[in-house]
XYZ file of C-alpha atoms in Angstrom:
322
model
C 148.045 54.321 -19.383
C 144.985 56.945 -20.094
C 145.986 60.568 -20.363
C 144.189 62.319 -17.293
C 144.717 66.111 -17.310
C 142.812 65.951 -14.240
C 142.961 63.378 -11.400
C 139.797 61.026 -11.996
C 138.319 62.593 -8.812
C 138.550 66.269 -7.206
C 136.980 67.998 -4.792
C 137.569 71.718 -5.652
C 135.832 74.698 -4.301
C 134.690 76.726 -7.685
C 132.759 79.206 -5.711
C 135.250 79.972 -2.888
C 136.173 83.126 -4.910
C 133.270 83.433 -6.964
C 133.039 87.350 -6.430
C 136.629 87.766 -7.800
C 136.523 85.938 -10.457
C 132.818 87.467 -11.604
C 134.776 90.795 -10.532
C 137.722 90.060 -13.170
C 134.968 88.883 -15.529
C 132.928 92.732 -14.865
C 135.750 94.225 -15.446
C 137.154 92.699 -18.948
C 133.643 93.297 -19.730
C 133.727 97.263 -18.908
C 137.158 96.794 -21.012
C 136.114 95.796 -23.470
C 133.031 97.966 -23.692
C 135.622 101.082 -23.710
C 137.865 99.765 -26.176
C 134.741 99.342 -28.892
C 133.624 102.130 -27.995
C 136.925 104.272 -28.608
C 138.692 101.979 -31.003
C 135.870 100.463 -32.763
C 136.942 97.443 -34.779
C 139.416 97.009 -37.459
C 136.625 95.695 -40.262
C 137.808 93.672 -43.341
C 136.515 93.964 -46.707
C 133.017 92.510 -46.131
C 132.207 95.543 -44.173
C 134.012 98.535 -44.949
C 133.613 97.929 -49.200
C 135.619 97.400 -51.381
C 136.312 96.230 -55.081
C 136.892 92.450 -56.397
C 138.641 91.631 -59.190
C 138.141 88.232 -61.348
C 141.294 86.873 -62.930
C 141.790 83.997 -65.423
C 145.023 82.824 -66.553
C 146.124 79.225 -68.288
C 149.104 78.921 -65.598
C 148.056 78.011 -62.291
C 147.012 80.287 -59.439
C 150.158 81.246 -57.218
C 148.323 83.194 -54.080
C 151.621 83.873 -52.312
C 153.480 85.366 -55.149
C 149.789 87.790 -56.178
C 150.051 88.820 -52.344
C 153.220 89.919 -52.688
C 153.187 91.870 -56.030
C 150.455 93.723 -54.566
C 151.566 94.189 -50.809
C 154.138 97.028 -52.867
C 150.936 98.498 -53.774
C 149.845 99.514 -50.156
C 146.523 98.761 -50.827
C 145.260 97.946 -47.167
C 143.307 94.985 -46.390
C 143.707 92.275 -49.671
C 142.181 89.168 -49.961
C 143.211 86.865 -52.590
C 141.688 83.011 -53.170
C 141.761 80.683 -56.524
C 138.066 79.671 -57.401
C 137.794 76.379 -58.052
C 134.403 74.295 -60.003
C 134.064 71.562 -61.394
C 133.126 73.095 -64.728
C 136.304 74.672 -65.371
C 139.169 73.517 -67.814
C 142.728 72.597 -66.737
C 143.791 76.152 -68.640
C 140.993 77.650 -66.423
C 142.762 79.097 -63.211
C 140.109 81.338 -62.072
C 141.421 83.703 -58.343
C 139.130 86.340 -56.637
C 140.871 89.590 -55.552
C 139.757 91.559 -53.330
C 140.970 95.081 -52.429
C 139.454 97.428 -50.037
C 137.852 100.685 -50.595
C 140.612 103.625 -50.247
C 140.180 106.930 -48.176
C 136.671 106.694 -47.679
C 135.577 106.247 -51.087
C 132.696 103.863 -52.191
C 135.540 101.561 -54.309
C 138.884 101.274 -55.681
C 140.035 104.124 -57.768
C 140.514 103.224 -61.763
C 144.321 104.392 -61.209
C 144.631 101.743 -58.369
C 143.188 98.873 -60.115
C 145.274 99.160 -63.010
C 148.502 99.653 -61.219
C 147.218 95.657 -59.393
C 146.664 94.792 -62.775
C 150.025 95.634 -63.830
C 151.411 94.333 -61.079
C 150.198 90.817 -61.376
C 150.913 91.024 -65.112
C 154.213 90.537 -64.203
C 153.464 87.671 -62.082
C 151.233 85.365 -65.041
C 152.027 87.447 -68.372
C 149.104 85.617 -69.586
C 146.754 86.774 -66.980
C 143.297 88.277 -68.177
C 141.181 90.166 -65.999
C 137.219 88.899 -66.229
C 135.395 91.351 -64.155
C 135.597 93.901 -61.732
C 133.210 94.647 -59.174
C 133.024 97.102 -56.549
C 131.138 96.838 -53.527
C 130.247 100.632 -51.554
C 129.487 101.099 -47.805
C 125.925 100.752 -48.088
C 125.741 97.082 -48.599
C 128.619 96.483 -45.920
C 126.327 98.828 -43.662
C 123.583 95.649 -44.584
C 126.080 93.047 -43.742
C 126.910 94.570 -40.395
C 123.362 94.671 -39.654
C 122.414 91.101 -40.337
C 125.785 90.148 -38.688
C 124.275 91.767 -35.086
C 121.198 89.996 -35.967
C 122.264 86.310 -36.538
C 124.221 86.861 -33.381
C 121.541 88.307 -31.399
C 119.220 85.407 -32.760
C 121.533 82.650 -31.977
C 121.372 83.822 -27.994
C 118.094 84.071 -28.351
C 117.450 80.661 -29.797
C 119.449 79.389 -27.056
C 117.591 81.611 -24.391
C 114.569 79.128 -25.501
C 116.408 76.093 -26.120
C 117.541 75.496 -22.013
C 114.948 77.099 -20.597
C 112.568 74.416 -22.352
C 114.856 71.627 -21.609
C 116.321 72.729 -18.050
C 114.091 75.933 -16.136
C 114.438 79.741 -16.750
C 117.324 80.036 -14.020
C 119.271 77.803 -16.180
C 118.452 79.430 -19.292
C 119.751 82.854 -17.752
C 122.492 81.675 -16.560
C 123.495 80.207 -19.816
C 123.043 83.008 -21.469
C 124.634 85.113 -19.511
C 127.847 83.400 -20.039
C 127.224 83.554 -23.825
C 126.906 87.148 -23.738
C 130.305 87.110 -21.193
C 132.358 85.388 -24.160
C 131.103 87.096 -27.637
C 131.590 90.768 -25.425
C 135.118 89.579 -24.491
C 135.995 88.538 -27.523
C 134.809 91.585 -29.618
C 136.948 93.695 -27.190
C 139.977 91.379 -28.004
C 139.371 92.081 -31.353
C 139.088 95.739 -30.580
C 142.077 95.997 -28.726
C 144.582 94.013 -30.814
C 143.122 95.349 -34.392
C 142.752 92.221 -35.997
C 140.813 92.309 -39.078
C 136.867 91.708 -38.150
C 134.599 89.986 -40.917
C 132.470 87.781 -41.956
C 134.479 84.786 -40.869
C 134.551 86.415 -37.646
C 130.868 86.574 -37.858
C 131.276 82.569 -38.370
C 133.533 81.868 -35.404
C 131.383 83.891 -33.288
C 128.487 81.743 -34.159
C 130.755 78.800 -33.450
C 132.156 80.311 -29.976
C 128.336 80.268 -29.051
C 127.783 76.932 -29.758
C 131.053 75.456 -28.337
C 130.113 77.766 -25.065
C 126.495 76.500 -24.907
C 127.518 72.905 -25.125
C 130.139 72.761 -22.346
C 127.477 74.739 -20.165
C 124.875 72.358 -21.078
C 126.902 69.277 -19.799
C 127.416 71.230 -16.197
C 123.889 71.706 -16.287
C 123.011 68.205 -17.132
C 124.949 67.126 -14.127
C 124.082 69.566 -12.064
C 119.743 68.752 -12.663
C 120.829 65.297 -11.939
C 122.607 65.496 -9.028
C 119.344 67.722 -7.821
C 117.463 64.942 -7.658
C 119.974 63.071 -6.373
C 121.329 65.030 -3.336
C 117.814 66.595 -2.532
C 118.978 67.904 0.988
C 122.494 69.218 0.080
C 122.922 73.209 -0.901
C 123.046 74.106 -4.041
C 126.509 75.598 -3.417
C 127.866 71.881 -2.993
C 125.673 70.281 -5.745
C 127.073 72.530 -8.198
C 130.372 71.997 -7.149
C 130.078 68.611 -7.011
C 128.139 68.628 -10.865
C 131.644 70.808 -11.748
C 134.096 68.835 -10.124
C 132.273 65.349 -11.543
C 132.728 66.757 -15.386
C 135.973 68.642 -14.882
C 138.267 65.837 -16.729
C 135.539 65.520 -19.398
C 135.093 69.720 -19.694
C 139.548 70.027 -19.820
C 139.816 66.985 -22.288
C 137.419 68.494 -24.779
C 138.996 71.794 -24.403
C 142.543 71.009 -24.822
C 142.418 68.596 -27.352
C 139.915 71.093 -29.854
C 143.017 73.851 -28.696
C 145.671 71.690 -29.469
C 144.200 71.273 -33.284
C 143.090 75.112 -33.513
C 146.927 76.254 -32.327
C 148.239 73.564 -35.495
C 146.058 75.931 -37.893
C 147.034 79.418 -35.987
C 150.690 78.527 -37.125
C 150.482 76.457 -40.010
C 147.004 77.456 -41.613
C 148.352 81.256 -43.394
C 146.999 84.582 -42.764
C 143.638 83.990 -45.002
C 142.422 81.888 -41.503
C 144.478 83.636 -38.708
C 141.716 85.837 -37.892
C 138.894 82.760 -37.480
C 141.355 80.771 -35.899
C 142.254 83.103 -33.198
C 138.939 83.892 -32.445
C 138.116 80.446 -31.481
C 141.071 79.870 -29.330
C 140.027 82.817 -27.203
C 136.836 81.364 -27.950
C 137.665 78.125 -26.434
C 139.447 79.572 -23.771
C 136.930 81.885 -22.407
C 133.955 79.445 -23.094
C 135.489 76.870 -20.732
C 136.232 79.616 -17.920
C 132.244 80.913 -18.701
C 130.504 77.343 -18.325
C 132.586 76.939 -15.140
C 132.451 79.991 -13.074
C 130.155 82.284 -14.732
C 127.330 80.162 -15.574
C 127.481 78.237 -12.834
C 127.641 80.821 -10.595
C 124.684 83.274 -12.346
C 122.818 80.008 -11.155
C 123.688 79.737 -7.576
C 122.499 83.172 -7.072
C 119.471 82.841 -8.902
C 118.736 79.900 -7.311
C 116.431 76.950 -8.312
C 113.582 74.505 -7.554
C 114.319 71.955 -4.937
C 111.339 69.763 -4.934
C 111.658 66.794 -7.198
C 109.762 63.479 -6.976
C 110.466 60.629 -9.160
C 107.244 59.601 -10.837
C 106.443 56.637 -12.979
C 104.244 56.709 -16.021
C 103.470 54.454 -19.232
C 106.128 55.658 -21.511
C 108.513 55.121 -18.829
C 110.903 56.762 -15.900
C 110.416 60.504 -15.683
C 111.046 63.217 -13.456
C 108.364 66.077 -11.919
C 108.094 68.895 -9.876
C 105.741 69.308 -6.861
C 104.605 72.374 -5.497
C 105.917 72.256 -1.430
């Protein structure tokens, strides 16, 4: 027997409430707005500087026990991961340390670094520290910068991307629902203080393209069914496009939700933050491509005149002007 989260065929109204839910969707959005605003975010190392620390020791790399010497230390925000190449010996255990910069300073104080020196001597006795580097809030300042831009390039890119393939109501709607989940979810991240870095910046990027590709299938559907139902209202054509890739859009969801909840609880704190971020990603990209794209597009509307036209490199579709 096949696993159907949906039935095989529905025939639900997504637009029946369509001001409510774009309503609850305005006003996480003003939410979430507020809470950057007066919160800000809780930024990791990447951003806020910091120093890292190089360690070699013959005995192998023990990340849980080095967290926990140093979490006596109340250092803040610590990253700790073993370096691993190729190139290096089996007496070679290389980790990178990572502590954050304290009370506003450009790095970690000399006092401080010793006192995580000594306190991971006592965790490898043979331990010998390689390098340390510190890392002030003018390159972070950099890394937020070029963080907003990738984002803001990524929409953009996608801004093209459907309106080439699909028309410009398409492309706005599409893009409107992008903007709807990476707003939401930097307000989550706001409001519950998880740390915010650069694998944030990567799960953003994902969210995007996750978002973009359930709202492409919709949209696929729905510029077929266009052609297809040329007298009905757009209103039922895009519920119709919904309804027909509703199993498909829940399947994809659950499963991908189902492996990214197995790393929330299993995967360790050095992943949490990613992970959570795409299972709000997930979440809110599946709501998006349903109700917000779709319905950005209803209101803006589309060209109804389509003739099927036949030409040497076979079957393709046109528009005439009325």
């Amino acid at each position: 027997m096949r696993l159907r989260l949906v039935p095989e065929t529905t025939n639900w109204d997504f637009f029946s409430r369509s001001k409510l839910w774009l309503g609850i969707s305005a006003f996480m959005i003003v939410l979430a707005l507020i809470s950057f605003g007066a919160r800000g975010l809780n930024y990791g190392i990447d951003f806020r500087g910091g120093t890292t620390i190089r360690t070699q020791s013959e005995q192998a790399v023990d990340v849980g026990a080095y967290r926990d010497a140093l979490a006596a230390l109340e250092l803040g925000d610590i990253t700790i991961s073993e370096v691993f190449d190729p190139n290096f010996g089996p007496e070679q255990n290389v980790a990178m340390i990572r502590i954050q910069a304290q009370d506003e300073t450009d790095s970690v104080s000399a006092e401080t670094i010793i006192a995580a020196e000594n306190a991971l001597s006592e965790v490898t006795p043979d331990i010998r520290f390689v390098s340390v580097e510190s890392v002030g809030p003018k390159v972070s300042g950099e890394l937020i910068q070029t963080a907003v831009i990738a984002v803001v390039l990524a929409i953009f890119a996608v801004l093209v991307y459907i309106w080439l393939r699909f028309e410009w109501q398409f492309a706005l709607g599409a893009v409107v629902a992008l903007v709807h989940d990476v707003v939401l979810t930097i307000g989550v991240f706001s409001e519950v203080g998880i740390k915010f870095d650069l694998a944030i910046i990567a799960a953003l990027l994902t969210i995007v393209g996750y978002s973009l590709n359930d709202t492409v299938v919709v949209f696929d559907r729905v510029r077929e069914n266009l052609r297809k139902f040329k007298k009905m209202e757009l209103k039922e054509v895009l519920n119709v496009s919904i309804n027909e890739t509703l199993s498909r859009t829940f399947m994809t969801s659950i499963t991908t939700l189902i492996a990214l909840i197995a790393l929330f609880v299993l995967g360790g704190d050095v992943i949490r933050g990613f992970v959570f971020a795409m299972i709000w990603g997930v979440v809110v990209g599946t709501y998006s491509s349903i109700f917000v794209a779709s319905t950005s597009l209803l209101w803006l509307g589309v060209k109804r005149d389509w003739t099927k036209t036949d030409g040497k490199a076979g079957t393709q579709f046109a528009d005439i002007d009325a």
